[in-house]
PDB file of C-alpha atoms in Angstrom:
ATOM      1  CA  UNK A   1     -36.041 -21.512  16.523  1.00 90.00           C
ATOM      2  CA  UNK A   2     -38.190 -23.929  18.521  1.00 87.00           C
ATOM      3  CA  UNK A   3     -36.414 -26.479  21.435  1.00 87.00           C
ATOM      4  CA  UNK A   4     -34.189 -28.890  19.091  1.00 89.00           C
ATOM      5  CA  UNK A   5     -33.744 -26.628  16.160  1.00 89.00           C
ATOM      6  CA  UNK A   6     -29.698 -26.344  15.131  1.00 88.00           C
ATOM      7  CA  UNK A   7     -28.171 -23.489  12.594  1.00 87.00           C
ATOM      8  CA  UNK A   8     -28.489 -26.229   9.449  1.00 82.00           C
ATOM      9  CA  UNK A   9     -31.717 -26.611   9.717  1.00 85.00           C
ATOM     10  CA  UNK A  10     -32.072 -22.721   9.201  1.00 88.00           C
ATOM     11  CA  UNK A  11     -30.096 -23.027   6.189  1.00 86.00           C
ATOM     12  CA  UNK A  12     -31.707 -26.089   4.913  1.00 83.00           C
ATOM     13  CA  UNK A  13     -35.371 -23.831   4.962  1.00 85.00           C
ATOM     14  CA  UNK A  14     -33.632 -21.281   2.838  1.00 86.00           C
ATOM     15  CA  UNK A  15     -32.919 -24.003  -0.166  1.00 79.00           C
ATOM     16  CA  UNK A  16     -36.542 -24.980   0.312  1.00 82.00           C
ATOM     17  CA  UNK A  17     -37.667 -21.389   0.001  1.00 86.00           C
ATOM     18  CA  UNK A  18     -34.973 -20.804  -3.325  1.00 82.00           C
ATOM     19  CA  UNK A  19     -34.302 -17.831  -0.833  1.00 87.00           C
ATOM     20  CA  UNK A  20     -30.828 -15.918  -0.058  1.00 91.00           C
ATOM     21  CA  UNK A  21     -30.704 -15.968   3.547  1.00 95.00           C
ATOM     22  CA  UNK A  22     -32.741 -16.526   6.846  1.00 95.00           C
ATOM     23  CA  UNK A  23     -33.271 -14.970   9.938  1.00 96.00           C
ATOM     24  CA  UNK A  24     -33.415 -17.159  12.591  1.00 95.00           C
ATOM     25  CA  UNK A  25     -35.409 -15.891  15.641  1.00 96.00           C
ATOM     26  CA  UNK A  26     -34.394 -17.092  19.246  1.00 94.00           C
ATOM     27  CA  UNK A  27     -36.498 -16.147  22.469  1.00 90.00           C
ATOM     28  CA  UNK A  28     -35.237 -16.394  26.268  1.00 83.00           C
ATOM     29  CA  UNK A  29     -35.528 -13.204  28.386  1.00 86.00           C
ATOM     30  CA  UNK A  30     -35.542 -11.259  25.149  1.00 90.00           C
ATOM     31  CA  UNK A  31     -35.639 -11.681  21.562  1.00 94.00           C
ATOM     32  CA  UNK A  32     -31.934 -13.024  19.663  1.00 95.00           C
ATOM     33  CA  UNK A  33     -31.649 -12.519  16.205  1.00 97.00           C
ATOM     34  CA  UNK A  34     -29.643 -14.482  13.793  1.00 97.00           C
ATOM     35  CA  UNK A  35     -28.991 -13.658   9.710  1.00 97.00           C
ATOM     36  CA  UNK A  36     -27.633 -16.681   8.161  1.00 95.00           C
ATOM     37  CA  UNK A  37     -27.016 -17.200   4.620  1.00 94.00           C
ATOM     38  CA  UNK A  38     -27.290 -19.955   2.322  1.00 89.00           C
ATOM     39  CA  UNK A  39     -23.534 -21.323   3.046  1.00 89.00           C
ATOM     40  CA  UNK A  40     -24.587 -20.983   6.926  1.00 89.00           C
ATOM     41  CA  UNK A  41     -22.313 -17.768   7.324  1.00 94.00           C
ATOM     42  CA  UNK A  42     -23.597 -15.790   9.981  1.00 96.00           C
ATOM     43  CA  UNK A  43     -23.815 -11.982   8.997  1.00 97.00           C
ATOM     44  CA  UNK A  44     -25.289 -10.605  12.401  1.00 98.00           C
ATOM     45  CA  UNK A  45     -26.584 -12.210  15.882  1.00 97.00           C
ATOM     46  CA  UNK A  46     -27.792 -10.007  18.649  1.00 96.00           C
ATOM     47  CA  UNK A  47     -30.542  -8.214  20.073  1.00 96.00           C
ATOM     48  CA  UNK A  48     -30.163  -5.347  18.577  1.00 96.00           C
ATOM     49  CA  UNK A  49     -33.302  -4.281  15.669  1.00 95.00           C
ATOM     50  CA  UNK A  50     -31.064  -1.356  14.611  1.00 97.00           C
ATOM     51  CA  UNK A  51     -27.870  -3.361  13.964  1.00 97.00           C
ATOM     52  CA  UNK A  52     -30.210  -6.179  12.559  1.00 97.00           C
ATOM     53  CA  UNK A  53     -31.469  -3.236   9.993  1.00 97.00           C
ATOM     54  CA  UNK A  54     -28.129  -2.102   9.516  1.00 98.00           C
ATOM     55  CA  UNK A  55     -26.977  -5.903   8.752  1.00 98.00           C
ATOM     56  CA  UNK A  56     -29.675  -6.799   6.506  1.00 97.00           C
ATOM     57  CA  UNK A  57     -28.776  -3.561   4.374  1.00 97.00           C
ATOM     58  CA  UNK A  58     -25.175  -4.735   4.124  1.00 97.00           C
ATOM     59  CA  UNK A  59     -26.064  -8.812   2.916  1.00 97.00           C
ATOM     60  CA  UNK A  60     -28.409  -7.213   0.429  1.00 96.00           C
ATOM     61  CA  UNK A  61     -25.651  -4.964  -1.303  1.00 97.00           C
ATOM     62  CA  UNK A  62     -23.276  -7.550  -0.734  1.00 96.00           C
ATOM     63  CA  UNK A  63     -25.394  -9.761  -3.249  1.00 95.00           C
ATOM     64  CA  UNK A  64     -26.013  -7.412  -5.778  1.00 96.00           C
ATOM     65  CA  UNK A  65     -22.479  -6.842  -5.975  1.00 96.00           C
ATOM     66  CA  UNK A  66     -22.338 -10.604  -7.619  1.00 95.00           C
ATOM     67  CA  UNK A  67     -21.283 -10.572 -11.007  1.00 96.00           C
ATOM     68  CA  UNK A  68     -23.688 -13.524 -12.407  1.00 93.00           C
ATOM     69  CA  UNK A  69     -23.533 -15.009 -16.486  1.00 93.00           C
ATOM     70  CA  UNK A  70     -27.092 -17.003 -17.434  1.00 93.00           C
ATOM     71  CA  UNK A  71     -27.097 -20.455 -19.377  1.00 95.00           C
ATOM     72  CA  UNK A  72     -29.492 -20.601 -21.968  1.00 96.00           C
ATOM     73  CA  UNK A  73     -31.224 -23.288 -23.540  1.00 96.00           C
ATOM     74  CA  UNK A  74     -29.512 -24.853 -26.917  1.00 94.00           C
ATOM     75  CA  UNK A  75     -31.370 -26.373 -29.751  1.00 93.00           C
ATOM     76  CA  UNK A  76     -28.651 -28.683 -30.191  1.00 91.00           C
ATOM     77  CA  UNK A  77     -28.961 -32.800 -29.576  1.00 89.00           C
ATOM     78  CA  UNK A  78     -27.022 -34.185 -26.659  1.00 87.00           C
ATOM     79  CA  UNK A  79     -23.821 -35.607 -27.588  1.00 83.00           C
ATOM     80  CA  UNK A  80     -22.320 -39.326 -26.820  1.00 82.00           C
ATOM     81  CA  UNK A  81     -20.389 -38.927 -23.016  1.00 83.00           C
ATOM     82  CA  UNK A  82     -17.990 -41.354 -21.705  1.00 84.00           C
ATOM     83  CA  UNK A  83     -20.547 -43.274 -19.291  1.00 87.00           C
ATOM     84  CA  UNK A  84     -18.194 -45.622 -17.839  1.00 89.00           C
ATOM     85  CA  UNK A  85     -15.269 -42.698 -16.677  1.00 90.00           C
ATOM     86  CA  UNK A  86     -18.251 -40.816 -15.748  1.00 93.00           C
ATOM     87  CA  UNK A  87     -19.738 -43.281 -13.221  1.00 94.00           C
ATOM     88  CA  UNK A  88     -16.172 -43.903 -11.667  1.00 94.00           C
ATOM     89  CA  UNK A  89     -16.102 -39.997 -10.958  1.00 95.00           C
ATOM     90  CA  UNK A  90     -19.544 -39.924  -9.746  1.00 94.00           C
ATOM     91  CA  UNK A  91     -18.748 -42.918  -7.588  1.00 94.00           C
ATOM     92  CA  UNK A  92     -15.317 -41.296  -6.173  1.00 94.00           C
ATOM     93  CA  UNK A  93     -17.966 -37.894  -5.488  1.00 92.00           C
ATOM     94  CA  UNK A  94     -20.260 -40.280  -3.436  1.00 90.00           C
ATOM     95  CA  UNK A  95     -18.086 -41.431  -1.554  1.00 90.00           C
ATOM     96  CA  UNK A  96     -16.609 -38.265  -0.537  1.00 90.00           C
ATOM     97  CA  UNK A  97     -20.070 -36.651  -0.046  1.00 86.00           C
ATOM     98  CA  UNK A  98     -20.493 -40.055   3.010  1.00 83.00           C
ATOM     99  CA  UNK A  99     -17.781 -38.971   4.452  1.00 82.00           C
ATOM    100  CA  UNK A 100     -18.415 -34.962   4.656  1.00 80.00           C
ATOM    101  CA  UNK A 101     -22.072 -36.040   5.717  1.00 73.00           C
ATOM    102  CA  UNK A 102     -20.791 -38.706   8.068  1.00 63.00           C
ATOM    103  CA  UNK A 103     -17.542 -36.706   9.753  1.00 60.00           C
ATOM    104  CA  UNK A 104     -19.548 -32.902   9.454  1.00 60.00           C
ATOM    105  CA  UNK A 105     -23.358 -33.853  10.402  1.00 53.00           C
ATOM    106  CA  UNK A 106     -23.942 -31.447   7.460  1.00 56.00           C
ATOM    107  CA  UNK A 107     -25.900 -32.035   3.796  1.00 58.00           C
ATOM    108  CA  UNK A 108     -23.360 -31.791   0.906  1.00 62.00           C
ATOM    109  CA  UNK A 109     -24.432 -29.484  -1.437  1.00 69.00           C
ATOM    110  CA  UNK A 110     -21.811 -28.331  -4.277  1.00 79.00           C
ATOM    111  CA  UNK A 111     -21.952 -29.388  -7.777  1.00 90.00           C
ATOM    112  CA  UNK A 112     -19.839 -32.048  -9.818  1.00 94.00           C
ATOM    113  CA  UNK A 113     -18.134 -31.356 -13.366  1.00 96.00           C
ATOM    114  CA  UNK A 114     -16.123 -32.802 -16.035  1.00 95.00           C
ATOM    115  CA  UNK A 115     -14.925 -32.683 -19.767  1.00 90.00           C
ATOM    116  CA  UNK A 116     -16.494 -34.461 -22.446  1.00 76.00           C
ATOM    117  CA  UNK A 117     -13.815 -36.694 -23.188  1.00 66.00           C
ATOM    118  CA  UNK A 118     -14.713 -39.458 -25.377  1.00 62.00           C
ATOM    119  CA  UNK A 119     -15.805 -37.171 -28.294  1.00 52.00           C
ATOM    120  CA  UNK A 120     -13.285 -35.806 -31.076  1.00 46.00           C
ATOM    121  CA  UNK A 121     -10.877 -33.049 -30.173  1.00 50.00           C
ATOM    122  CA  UNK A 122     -12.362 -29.993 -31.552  1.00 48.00           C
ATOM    123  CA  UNK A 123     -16.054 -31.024 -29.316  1.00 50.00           C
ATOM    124  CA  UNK A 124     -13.475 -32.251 -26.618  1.00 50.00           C
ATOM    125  CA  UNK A 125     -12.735 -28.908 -25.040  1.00 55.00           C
ATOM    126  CA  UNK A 126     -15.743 -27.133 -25.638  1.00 74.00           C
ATOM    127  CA  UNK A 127     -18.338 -29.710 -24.068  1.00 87.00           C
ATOM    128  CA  UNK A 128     -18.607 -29.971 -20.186  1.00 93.00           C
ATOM    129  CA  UNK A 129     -20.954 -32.462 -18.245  1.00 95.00           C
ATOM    130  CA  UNK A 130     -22.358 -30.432 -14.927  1.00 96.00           C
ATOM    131  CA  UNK A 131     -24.516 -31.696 -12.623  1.00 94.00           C
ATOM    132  CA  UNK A 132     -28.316 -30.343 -12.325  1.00 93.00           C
ATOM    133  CA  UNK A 133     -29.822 -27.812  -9.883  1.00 86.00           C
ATOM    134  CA  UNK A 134     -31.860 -28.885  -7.209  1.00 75.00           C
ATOM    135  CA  UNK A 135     -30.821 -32.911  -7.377  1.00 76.00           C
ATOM    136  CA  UNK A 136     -29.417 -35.048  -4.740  1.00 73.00           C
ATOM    137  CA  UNK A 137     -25.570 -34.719  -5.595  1.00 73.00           C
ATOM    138  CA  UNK A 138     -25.031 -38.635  -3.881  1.00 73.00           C
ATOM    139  CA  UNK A 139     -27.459 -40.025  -5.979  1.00 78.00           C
ATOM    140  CA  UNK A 140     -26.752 -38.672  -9.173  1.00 87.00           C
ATOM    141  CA  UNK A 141     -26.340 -40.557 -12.433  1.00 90.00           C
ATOM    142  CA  UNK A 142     -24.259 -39.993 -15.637  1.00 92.00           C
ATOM    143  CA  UNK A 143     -27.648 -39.960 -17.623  1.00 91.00           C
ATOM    144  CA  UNK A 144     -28.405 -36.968 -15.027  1.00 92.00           C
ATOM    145  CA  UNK A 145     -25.447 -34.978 -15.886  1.00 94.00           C
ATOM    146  CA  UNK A 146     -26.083 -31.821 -18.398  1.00 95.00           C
ATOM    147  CA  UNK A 147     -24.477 -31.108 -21.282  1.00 94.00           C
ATOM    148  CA  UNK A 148     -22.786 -27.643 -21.349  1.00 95.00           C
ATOM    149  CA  UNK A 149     -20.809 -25.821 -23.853  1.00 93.00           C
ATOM    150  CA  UNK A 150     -19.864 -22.235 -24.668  1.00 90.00           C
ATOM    151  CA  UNK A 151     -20.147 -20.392 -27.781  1.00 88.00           C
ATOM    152  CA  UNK A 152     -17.987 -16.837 -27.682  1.00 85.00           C
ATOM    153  CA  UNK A 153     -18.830 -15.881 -24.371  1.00 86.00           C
ATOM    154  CA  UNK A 154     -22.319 -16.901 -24.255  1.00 93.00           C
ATOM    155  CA  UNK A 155     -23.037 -20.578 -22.533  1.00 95.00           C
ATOM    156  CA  UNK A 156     -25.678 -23.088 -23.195  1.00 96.00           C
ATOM    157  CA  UNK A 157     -27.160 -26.558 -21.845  1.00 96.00           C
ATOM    158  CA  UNK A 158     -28.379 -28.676 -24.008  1.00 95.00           C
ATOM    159  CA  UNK A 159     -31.847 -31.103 -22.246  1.00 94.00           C
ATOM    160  CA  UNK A 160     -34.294 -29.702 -20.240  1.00 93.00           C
ATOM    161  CA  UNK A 161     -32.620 -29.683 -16.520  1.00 93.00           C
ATOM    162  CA  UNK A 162     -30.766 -26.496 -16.088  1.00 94.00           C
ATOM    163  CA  UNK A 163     -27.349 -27.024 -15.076  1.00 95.00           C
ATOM    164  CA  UNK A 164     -25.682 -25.517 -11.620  1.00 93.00           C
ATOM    165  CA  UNK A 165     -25.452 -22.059 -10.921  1.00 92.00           C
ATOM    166  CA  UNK A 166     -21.408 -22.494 -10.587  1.00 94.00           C
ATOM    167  CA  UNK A 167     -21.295 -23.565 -14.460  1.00 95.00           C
ATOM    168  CA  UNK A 168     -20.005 -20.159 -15.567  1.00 95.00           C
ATOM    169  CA  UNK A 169     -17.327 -19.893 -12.987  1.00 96.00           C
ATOM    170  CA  UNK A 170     -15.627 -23.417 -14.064  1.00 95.00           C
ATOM    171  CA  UNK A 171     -16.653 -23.421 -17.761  1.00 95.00           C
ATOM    172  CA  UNK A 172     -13.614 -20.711 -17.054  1.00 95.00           C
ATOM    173  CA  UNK A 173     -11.295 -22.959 -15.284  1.00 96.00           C
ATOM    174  CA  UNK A 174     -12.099 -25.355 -17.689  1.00 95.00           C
ATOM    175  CA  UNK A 175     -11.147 -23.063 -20.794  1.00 93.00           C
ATOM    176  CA  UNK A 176      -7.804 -21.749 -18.800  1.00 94.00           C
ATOM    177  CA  UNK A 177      -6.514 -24.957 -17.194  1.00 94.00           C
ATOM    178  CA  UNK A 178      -5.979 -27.611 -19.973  1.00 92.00           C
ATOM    179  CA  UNK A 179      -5.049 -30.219 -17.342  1.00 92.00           C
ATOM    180  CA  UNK A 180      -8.181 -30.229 -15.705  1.00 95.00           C
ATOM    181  CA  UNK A 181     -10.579 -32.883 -16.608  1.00 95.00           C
ATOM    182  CA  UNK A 182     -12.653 -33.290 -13.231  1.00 96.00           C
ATOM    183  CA  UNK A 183     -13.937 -30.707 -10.745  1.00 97.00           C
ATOM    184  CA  UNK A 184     -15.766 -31.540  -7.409  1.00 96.00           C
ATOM    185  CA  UNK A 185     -17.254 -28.216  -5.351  1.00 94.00           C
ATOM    186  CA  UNK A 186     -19.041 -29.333  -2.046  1.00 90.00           C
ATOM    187  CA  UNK A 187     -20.244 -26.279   1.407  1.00 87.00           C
ATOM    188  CA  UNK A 188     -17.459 -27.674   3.903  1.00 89.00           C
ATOM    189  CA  UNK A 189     -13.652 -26.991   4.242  1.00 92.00           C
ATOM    190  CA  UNK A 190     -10.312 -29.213   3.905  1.00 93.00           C
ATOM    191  CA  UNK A 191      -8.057 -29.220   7.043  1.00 93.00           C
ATOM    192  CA  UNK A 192      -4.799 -27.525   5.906  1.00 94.00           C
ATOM    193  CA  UNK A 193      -5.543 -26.429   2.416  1.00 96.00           C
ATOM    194  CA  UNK A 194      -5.025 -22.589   0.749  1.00 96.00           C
ATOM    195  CA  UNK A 195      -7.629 -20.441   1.015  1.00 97.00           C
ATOM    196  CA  UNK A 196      -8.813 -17.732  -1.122  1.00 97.00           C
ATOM    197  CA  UNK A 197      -9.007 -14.539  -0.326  1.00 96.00           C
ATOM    198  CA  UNK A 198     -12.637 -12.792  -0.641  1.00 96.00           C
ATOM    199  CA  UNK A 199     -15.999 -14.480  -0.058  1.00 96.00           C
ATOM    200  CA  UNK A 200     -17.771 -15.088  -3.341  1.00 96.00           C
ATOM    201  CA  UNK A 201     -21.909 -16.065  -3.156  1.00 92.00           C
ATOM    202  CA  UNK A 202     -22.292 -19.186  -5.895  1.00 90.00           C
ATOM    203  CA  UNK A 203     -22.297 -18.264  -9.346  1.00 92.00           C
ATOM    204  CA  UNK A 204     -20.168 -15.232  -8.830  1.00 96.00           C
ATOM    205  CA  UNK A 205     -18.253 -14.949 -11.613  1.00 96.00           C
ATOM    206  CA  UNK A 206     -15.754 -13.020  -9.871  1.00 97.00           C
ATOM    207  CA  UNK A 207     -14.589 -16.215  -7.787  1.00 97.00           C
ATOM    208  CA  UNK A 208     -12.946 -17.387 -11.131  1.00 97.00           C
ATOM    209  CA  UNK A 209     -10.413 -14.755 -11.042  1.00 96.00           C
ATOM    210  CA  UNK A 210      -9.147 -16.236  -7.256  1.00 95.00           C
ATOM    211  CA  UNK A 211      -9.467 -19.839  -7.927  1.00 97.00           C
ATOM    212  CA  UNK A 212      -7.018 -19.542 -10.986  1.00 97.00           C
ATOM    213  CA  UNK A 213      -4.041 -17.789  -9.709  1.00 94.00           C
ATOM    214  CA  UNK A 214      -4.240 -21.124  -7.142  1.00 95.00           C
ATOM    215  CA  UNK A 215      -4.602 -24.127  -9.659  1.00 95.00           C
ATOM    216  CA  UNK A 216      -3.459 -22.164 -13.425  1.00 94.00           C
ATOM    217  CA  UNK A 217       0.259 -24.731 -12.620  1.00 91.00           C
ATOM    218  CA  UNK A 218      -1.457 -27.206 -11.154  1.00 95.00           C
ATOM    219  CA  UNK A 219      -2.841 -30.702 -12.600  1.00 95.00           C
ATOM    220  CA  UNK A 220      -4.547 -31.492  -9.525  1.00 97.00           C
ATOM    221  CA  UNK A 221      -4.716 -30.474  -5.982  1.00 97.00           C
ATOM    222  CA  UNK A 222      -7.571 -28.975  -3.522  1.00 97.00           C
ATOM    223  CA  UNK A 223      -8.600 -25.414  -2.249  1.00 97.00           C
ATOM    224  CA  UNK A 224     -10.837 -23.670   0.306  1.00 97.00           C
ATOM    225  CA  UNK A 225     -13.217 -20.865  -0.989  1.00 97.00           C
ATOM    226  CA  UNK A 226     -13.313 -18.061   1.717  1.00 97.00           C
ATOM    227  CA  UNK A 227     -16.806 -18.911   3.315  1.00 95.00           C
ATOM    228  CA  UNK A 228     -17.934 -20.912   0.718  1.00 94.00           C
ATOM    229  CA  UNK A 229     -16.223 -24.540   0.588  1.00 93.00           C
ATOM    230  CA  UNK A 230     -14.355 -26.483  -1.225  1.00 95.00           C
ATOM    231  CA  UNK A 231     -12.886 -27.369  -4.806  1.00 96.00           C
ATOM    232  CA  UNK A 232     -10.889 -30.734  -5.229  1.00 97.00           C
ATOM    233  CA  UNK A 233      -9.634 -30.681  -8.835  1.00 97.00           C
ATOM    234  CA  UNK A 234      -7.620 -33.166 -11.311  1.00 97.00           C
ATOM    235  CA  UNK A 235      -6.261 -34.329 -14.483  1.00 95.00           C
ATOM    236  CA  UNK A 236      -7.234 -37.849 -13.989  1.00 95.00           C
ATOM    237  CA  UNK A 237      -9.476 -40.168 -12.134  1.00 95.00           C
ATOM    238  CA  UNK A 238      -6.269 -41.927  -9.930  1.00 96.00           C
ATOM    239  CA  UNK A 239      -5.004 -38.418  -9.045  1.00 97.00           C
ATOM    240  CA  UNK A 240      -9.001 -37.467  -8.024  1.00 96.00           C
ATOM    241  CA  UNK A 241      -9.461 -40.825  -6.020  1.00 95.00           C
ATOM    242  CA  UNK A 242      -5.555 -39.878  -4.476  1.00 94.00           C
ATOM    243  CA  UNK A 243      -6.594 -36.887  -3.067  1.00 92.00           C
TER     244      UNK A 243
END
């Protein structure tokens, strides 16, 4: 960690490096070591080589403890999407990523989703918009959101941009809570708001299981993901822009 170097920028070289975590390496009178993971949690900092084994050894069976579904690549054509509702919830996400980057001093990562609601019924439910891996979430388009759909228990995208590794997780909220229509996920935490109880990497599947028994009698409201972030969630666009 060179003179002027802070924590985010550690955690910003892991997304460039599609890595897990990072150790960050501090010298004074002696060497400080620092394992940070990709939501800037800090697993061990010390001096210590032993307890940085011993740490390293934990993080690593902590992530292949993650219960993980894939997406997989559909033949089918992309379907007509509400463009207009879709901007105004991309717009209300834009705004709200400002102000996290403008109160917090931090990038908003997270992902954006949201029913396909101008088709018929029966395609109503089952198709979800998500928004892309690896894509500025402030700048993103409804053109840039991917199609996303589940067929028994296996899910696809439909394009060629794969869609974000939290898809599985609220595919499931989607298909359990009827009254939500829009989902907003960003790294940073809401003054005041209910917190789960375990620390989920993304794309655990388990983290389903705790956001439900929050929001299953809810139509809209907000949570805090143990060490993770943030889910604002709604039934419609003036509830979203409410909260």
């Amino acid at each position: 960690m060179r003179d002027g170097y802070k924590k985010i920028d550690a955690v910003e070289r892991i997304f460039r490096m599609h890595g897990n975590a990072v150790i960050a390496i501090t010298k004074s009178e002696q060497y400080n070591f620092e394992i940070i993971d990709a939501l800037a949690n800090t697993w061990y900092c010390g001096s210590s080589i032993e307890e940085l084994y011993l740490s390293i050894i934990k993080f690593y069976d902590f992530t292949k403890r993650a219960i993980r579904k894939n997406t997989i690549k559909s033949d089918l054509k992309q379907v007509e999407i509400d463009s207009v509702n879709v901007g105004v919830f991309l717009d209300i996400n834009r705004n709200l990523s400002n102000y996290i980057q403008n109160s917090c001093g931090e990038r908003f990562f997270g992902n954006v989703s949201t029913r396909c609601q101008k088709l018929f019924p029966s395609l109503r439910s089952n198709y979800i918009l998500v928004s892309p891996r690896n894509i500025d979430k402030k700048s993103i388009q409804p053109t840039d959101m991917v199609q996303c759909y589940k067929n028994d228990s296996t899910i696809y995208y439909i394009g060629d941009r794969k869609p974000s590794v939290d898809t599985p997780v609220q595919l499931e909220i989607y298909d359990n809570c009827p009254n939500v229509n829009y989902i907003i996920h960003g790294h940073a935490f809401i003054d005041n708001a209910p917190t789960t109880d375990e620390y989920y990497l993304c794309g655990d599947f388990r983290e389903f299981y705790e956001v439900y028994g929050f929001i299953k009698n809810n139509k809209f409201g907000f949570l805090n993901l143990k060490n993770h972030g943030f889910i604002i969630y709604s039934d419609t666009l003036d509830n979203l822009r409410y909260i």
